[in-house]
C-alpha atoms as a printed R data frame, in Angstrom:
    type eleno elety resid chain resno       x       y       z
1   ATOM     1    CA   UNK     A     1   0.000   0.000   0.000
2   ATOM     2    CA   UNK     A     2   0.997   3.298  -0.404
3   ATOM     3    CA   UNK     A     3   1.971   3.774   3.238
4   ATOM     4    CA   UNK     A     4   3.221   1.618   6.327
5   ATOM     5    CA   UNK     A     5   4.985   1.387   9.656
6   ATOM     6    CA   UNK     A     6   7.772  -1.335  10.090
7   ATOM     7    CA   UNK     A     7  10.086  -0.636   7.603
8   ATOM     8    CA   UNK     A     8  12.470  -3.148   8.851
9   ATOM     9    CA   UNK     A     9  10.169  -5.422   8.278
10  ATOM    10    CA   UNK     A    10   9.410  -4.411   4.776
11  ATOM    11    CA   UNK     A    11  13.416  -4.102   4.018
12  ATOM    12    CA   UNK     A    12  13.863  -8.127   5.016
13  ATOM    13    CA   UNK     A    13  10.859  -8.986   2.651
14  ATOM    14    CA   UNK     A    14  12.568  -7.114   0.013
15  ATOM    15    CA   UNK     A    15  15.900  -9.087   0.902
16  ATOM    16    CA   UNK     A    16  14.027 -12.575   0.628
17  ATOM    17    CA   UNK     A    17  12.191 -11.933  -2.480
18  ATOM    18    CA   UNK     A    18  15.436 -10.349  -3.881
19  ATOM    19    CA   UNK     A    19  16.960 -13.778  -3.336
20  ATOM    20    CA   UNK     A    20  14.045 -16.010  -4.328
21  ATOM    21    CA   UNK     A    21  14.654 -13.502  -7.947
22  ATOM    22    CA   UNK     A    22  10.415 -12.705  -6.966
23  ATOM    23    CA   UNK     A    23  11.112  -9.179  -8.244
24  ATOM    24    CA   UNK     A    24   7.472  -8.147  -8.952
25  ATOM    25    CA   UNK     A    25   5.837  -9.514  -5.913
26  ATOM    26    CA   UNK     A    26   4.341  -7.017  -2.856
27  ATOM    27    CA   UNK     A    27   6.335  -6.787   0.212
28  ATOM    28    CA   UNK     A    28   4.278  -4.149   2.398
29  ATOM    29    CA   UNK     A    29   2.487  -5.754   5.228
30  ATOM    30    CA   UNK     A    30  -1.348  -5.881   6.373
31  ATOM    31    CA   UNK     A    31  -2.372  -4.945   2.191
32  ATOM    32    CA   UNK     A    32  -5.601  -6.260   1.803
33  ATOM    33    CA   UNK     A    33  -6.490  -8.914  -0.212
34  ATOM    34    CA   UNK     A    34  -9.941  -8.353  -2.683
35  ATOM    35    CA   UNK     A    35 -12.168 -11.140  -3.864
36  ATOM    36    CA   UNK     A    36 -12.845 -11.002  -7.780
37  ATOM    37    CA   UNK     A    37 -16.229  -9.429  -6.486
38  ATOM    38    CA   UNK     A    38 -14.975  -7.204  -4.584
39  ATOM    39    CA   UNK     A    39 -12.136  -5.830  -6.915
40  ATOM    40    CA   UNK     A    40 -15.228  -5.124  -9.573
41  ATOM    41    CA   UNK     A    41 -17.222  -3.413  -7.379
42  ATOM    42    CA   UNK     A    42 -14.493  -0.784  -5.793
43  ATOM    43    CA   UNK     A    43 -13.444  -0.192  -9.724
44  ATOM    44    CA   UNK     A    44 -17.402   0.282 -10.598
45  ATOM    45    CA   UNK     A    45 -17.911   2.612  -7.939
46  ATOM    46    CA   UNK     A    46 -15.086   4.645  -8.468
47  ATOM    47    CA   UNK     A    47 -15.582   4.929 -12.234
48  ATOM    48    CA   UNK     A    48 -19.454   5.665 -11.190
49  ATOM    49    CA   UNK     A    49 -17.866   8.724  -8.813
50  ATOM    50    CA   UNK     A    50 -16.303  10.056 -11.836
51  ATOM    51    CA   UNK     A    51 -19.376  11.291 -13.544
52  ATOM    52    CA   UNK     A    52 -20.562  13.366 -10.558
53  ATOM    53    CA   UNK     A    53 -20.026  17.235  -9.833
54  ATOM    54    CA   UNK     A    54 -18.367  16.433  -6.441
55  ATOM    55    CA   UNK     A    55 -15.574  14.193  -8.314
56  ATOM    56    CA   UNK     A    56 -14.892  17.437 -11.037
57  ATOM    57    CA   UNK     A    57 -15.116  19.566  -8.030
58  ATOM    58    CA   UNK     A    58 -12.470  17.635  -5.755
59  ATOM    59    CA   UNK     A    59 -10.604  16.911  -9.445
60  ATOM    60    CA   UNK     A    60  -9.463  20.161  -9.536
61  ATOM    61    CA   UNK     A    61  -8.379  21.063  -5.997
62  ATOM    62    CA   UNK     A    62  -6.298  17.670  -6.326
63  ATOM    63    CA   UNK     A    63  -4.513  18.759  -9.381
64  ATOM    64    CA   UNK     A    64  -3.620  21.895  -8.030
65  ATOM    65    CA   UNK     A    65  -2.809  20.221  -4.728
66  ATOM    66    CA   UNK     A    66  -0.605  17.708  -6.895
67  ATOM    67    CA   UNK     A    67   0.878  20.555  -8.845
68  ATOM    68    CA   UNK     A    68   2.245  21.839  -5.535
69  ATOM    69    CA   UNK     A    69   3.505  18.980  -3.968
70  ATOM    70    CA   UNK     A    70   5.219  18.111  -7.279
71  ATOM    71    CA   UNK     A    71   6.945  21.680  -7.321
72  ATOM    72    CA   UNK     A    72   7.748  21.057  -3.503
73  ATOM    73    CA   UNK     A    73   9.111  17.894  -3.643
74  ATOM    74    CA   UNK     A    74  11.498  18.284  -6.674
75  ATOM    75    CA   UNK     A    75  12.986  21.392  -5.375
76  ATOM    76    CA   UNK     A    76  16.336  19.774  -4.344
77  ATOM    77    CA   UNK     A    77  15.927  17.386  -6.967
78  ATOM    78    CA   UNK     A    78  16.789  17.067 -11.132
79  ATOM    79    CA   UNK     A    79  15.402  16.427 -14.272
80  ATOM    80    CA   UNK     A    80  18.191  15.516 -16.773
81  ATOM    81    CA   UNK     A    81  17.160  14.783 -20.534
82  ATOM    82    CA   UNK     A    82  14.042  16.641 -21.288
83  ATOM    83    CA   UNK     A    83  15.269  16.850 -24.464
84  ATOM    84    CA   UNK     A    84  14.353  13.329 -25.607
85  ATOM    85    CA   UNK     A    85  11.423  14.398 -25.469
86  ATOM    86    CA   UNK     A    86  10.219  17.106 -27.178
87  ATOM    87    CA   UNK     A    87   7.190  17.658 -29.066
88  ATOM    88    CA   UNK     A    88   5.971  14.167 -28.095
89  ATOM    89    CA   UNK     A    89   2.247  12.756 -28.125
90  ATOM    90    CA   UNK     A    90   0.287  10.711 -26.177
91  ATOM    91    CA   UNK     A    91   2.486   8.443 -24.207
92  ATOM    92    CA   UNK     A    92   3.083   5.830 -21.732
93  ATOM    93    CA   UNK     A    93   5.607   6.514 -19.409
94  ATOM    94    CA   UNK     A    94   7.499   3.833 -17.325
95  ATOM    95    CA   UNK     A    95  10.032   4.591 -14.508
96  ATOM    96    CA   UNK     A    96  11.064   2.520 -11.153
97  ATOM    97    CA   UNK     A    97   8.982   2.007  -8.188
98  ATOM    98    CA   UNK     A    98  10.352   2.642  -4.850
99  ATOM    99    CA   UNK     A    99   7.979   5.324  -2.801
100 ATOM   100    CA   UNK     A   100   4.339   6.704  -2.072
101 ATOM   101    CA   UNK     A   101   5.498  10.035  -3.682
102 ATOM   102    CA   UNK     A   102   7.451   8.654  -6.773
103 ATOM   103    CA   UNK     A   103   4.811   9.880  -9.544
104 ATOM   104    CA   UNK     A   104   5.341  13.285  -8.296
105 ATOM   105    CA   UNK     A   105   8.570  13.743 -10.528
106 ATOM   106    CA   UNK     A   106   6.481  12.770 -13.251
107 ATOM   107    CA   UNK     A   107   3.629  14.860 -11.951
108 ATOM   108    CA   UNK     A   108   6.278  17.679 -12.687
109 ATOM   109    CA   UNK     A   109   7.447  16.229 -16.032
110 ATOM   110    CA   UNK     A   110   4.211  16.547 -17.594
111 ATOM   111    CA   UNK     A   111   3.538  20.275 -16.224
112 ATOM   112    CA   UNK     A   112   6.443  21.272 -17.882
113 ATOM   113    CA   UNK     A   113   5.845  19.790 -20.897
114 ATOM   114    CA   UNK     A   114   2.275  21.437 -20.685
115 ATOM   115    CA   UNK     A   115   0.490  17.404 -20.770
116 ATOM   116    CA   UNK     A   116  -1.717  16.049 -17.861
117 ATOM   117    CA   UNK     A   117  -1.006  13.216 -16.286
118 ATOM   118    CA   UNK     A   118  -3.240  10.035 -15.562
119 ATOM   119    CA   UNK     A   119  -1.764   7.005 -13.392
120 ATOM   120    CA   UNK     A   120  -2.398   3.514 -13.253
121 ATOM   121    CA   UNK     A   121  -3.088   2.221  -9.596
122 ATOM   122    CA   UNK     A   122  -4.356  -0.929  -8.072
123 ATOM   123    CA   UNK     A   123  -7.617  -1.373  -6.828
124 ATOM   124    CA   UNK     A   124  -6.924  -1.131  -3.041
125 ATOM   125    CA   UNK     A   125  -5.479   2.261  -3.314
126 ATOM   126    CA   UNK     A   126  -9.251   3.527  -3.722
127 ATOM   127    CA   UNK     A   127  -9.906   2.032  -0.205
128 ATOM   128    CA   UNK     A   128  -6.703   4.277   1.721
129 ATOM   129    CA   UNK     A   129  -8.004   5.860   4.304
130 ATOM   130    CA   UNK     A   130  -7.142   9.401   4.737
131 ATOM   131    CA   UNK     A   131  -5.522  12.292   2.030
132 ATOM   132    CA   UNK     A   132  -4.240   9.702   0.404
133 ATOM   133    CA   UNK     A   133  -7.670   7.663  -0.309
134 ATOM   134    CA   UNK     A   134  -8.686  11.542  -1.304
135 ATOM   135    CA   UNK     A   135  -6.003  11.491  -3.825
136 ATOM   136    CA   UNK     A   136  -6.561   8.360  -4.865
137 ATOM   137    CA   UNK     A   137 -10.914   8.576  -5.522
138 ATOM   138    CA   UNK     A   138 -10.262  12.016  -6.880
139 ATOM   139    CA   UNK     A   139  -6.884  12.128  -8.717
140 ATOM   140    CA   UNK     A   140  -6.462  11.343 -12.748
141 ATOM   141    CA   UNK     A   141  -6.032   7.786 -11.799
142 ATOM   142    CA   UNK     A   142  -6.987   4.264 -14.303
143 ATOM   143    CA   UNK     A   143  -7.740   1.727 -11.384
144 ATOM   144    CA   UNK     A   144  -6.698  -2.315 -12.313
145 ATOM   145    CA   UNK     A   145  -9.281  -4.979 -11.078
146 ATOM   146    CA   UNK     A   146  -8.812  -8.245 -10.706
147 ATOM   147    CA   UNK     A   147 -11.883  -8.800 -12.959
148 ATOM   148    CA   UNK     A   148 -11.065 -10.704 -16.130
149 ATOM   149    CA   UNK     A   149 -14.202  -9.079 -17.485
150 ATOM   150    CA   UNK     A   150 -13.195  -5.404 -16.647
151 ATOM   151    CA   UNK     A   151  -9.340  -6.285 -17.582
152 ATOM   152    CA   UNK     A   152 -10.471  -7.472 -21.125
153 ATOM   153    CA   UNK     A   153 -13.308  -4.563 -21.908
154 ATOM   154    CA   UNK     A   154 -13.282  -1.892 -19.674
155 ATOM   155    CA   UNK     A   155  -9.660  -1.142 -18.868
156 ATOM   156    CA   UNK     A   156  -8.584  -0.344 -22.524
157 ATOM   157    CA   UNK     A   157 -11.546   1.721 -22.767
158 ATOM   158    CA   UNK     A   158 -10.010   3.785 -20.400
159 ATOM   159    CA   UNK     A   159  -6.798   3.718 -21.416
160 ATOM   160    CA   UNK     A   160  -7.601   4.571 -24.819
161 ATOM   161    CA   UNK     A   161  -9.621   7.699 -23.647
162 ATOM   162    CA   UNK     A   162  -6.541   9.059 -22.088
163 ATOM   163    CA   UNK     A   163  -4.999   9.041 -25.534
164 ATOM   164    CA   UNK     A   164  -7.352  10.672 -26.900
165 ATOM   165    CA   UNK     A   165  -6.529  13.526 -24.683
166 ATOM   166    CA   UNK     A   166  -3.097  13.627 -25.804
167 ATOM   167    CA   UNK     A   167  -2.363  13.018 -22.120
168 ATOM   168    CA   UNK     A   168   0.220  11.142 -20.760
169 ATOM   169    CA   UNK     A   169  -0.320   7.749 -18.705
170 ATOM   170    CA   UNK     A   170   1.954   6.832 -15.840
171 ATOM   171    CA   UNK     A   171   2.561   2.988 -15.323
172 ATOM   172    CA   UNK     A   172   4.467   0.617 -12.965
173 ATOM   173    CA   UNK     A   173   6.071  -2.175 -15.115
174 ATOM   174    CA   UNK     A   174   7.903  -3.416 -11.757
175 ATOM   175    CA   UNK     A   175   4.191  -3.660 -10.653
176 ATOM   176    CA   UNK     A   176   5.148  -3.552  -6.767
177 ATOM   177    CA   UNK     A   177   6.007  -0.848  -4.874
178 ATOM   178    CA   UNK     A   178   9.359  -1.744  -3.025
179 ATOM   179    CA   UNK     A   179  10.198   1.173  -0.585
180 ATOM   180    CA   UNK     A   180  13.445   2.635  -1.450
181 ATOM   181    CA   UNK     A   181  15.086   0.546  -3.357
182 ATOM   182    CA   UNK     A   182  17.431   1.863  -5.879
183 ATOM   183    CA   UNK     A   183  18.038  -1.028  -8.065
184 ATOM   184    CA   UNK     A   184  15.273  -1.089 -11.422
185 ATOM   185    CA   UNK     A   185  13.477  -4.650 -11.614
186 ATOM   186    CA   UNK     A   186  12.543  -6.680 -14.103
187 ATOM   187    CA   UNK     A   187   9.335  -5.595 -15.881
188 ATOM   188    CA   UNK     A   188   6.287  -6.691 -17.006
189 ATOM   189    CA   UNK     A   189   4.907  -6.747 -19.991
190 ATOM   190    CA   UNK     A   190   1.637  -4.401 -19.731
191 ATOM   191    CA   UNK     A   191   2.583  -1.228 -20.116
192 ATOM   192    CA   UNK     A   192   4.047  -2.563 -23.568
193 ATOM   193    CA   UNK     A   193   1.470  -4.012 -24.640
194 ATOM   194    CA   UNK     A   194  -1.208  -1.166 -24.221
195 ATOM   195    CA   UNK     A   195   1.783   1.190 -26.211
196 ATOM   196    CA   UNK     A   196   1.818  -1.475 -28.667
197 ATOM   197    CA   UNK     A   197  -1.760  -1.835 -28.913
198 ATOM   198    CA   UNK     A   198  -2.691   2.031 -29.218
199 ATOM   199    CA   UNK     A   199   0.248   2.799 -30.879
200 ATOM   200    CA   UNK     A   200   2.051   5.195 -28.780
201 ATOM   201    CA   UNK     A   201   5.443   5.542 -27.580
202 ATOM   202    CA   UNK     A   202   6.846   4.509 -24.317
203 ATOM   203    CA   UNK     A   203   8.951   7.680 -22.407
204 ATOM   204    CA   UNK     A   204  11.235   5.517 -20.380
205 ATOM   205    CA   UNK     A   205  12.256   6.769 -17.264
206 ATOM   206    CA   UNK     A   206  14.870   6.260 -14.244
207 ATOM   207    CA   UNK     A   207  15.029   7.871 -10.859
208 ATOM   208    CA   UNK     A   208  18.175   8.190  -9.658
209 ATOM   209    CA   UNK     A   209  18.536   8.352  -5.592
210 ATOM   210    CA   UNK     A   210  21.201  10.106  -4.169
211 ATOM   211    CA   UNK     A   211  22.431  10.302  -0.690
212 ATOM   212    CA   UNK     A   212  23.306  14.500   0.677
213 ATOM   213    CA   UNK     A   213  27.072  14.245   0.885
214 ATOM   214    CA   UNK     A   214  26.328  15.550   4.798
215 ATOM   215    CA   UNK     A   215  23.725  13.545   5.821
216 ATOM   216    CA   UNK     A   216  20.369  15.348   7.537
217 ATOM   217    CA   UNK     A   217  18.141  12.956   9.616
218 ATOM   218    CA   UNK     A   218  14.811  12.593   7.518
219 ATOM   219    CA   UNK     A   219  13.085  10.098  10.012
220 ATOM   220    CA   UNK     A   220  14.537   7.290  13.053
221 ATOM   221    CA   UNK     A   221  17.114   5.338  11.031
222 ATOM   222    CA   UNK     A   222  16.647   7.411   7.974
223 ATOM   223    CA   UNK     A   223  18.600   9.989   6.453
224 ATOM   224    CA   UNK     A   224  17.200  12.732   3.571
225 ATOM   225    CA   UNK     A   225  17.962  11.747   0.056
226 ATOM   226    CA   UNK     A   226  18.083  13.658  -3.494
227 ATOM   227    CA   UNK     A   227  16.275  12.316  -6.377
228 ATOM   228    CA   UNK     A   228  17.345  12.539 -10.447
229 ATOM   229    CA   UNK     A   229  15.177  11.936 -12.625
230 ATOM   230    CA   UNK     A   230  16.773  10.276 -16.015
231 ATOM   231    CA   UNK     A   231  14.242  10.495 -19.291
232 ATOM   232    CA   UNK     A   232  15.701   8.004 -21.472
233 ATOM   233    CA   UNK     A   233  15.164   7.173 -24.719
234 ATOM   234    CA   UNK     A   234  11.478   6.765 -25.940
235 ATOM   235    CA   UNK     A   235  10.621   3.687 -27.372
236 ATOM   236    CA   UNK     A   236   8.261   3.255 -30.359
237 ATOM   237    CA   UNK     A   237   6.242   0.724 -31.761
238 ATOM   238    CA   UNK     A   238   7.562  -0.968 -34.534
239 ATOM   239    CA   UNK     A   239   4.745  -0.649 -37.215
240 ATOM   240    CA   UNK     A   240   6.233  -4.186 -38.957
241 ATOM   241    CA   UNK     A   241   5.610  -6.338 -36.039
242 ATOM   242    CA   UNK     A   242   2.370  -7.144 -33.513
243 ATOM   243    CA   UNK     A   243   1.284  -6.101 -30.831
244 ATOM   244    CA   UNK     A   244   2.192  -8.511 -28.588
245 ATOM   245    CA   UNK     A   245   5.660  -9.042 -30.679
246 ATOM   246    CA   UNK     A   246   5.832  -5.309 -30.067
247 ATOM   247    CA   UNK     A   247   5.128  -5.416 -25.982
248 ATOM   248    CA   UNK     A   248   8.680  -8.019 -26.084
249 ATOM   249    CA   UNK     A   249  10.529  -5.936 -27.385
250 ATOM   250    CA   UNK     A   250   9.623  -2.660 -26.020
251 ATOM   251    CA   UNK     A   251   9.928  -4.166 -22.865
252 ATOM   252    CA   UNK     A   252  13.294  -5.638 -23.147
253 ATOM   253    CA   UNK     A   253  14.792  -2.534 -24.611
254 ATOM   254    CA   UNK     A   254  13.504  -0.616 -21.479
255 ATOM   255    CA   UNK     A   255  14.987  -2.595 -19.226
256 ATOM   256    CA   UNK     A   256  18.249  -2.392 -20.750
257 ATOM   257    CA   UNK     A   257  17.887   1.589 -20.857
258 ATOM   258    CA   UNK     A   258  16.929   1.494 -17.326
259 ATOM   259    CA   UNK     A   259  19.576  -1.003 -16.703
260 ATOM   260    CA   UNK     A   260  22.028   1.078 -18.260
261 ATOM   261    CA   UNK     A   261  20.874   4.387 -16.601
262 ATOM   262    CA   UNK     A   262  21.730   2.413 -13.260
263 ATOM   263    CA   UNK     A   263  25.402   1.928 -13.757
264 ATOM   264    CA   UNK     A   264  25.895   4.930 -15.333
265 ATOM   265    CA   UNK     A   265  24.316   6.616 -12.045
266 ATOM   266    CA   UNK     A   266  25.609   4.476  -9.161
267 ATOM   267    CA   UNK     A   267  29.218   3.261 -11.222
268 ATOM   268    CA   UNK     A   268  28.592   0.120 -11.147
269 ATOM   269    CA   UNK     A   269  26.664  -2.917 -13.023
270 ATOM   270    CA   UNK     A   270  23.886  -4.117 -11.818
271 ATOM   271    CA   UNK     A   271  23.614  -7.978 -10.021
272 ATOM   272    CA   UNK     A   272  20.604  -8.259  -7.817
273 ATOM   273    CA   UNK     A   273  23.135  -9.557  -4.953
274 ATOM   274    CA   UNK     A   274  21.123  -7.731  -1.748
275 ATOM   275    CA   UNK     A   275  23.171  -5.431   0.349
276 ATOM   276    CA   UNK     A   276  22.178  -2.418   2.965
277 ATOM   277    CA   UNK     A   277  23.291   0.075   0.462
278 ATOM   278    CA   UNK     A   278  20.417  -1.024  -1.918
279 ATOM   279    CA   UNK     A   279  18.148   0.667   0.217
280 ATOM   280    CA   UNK     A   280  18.767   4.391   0.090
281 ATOM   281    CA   UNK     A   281  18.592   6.387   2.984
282 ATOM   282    CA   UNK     A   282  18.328   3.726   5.806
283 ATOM   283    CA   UNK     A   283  20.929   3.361   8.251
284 ATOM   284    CA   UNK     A   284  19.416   0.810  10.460
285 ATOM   285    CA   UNK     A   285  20.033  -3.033  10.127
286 ATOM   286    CA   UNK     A   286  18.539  -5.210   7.556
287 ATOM   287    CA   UNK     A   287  18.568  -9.153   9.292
């Protein structure tokens, strides 16, 4: 879920699944669990909430409340290769997953290139309690269900409406949020497929987490870090091949950009050999 006490705890799931090579499965603890039934009725309801004036209302205070936070948070950060970008479309973007805030980096990307941003987010996020439930019921998000029936008719739907925006669509191909880890993960094909499909590009992205060279306590056993964010890259479609002939290899070159963007950052290749250092900014003991 998108927040969570026992980070410890968290850190020596990520160190087990690291070693089982599980690199897309969840590691948070106490993240509920929906039944098929259950998963199509949150989606339904929130897609239902969409259509009402309290939903436009809320819409709007969120992106300027987004906006904000965005501006906030990458204040002590970077953005390095905007211009492998320019002029683009309608696009998928792809980057690594490692916090509750990471989108906002992209949040910022897209303000500055003047495009809105929609994200896709899994169906228990629409039950957080709190500002972040708020977010979540009232943000530019594309909920996943469970639903085989939703997955196969009503999710592209979706998806292809925020194309025909020109907007851009945020997606986790490491699926999983694993809290502050700097390595990128093997991905999934999704994303890939749905660029494929609708015949958009992919803006691949990499974020980059620095340590302050004097380091400033953020939290018990945590110390502030800088983000970077890398844009890569973008990968197109290749017209000659299909779709799902198109998801492989989009989704392979990605990997090796991201891969690539890695070493270049941290100096070294990348094994998936667990150490502390993999987890940025905590200086307490992983068991």
């Amino acid at each position: 879920m998108i927040f969570g006490n026992n980070r410890p705890q968290v850190f020596k799931n990520i160190k087990k699944a690291v070693k089982a090579k599980q690199f897309n499965i969840p590691v948070e603890l106490d993240d509920p669990v929906l039944t098929l039934k259950q998963s199509k009725e949150t989606v339904e309801k929130y897609w239902q909430h969409t259509k009402t004036f309290f939903y436009r209302f809320t819409n709007n205070v969120m992106d300027t409340l987004y906006g904000a936070l965005s501006n906030l948070s990458m204040s002590k950060s970077q953005i390095i290769g905007q211009e492998n970008i320019k002029d683009i479309g309608p696009a998928i973007i792809t980057t690594n997953h490692f916090k509750h805030t990471d989108s906002l980096p992209i949040r910022k990307l897209a303000s500055l290139n003047h495009k809105k941003l929609y994200i896709v987010i899994e169906d228990i996020n629409l039950l957080l309690p709190g500002l972040f439930g708020i977010i979540m019921n009232n943000g530019n998000m594309v909920p996943l269900s469970k639903s085989p029936s939703y997955l196969g008719r009503e999710f592209p739907k979706h998806i292809k409406d925020v194309f025909k925006k020109k907007a851009w669509l945020l997606v986790y191909p490491e699926q999983e949020m694993w809290y502050e880890y700097r390595k990128p993960r093997p991905l999934k094909n999704g994303a890939y497929y749905y660029a494929s499909k609708n015949k958009v590009p992919i803006i691949s992205c990499f974020v980059e987490i620095q340590d302050l060279p004097k380091p400033e306590k953020n939290a018990p056993q945590f110390n502030k870090t800088k983000t970077i964010l890398h844009i890569l890259p973008p990968i197109y479609p290749d017209p000659h091949l299909s779709i799902r002939a198109n998801a492989r290899k989009m989704c392979e070159i990605d990997y090796k950009q991201k891969q690539a963007a890695y070493e270049k950052a941290y100096g070294k290749k990348l094994d998936y050999t667990f150490t502390n250092s993999d987890i940025a900014g905590y200086s307490g003991p992983i068991d």
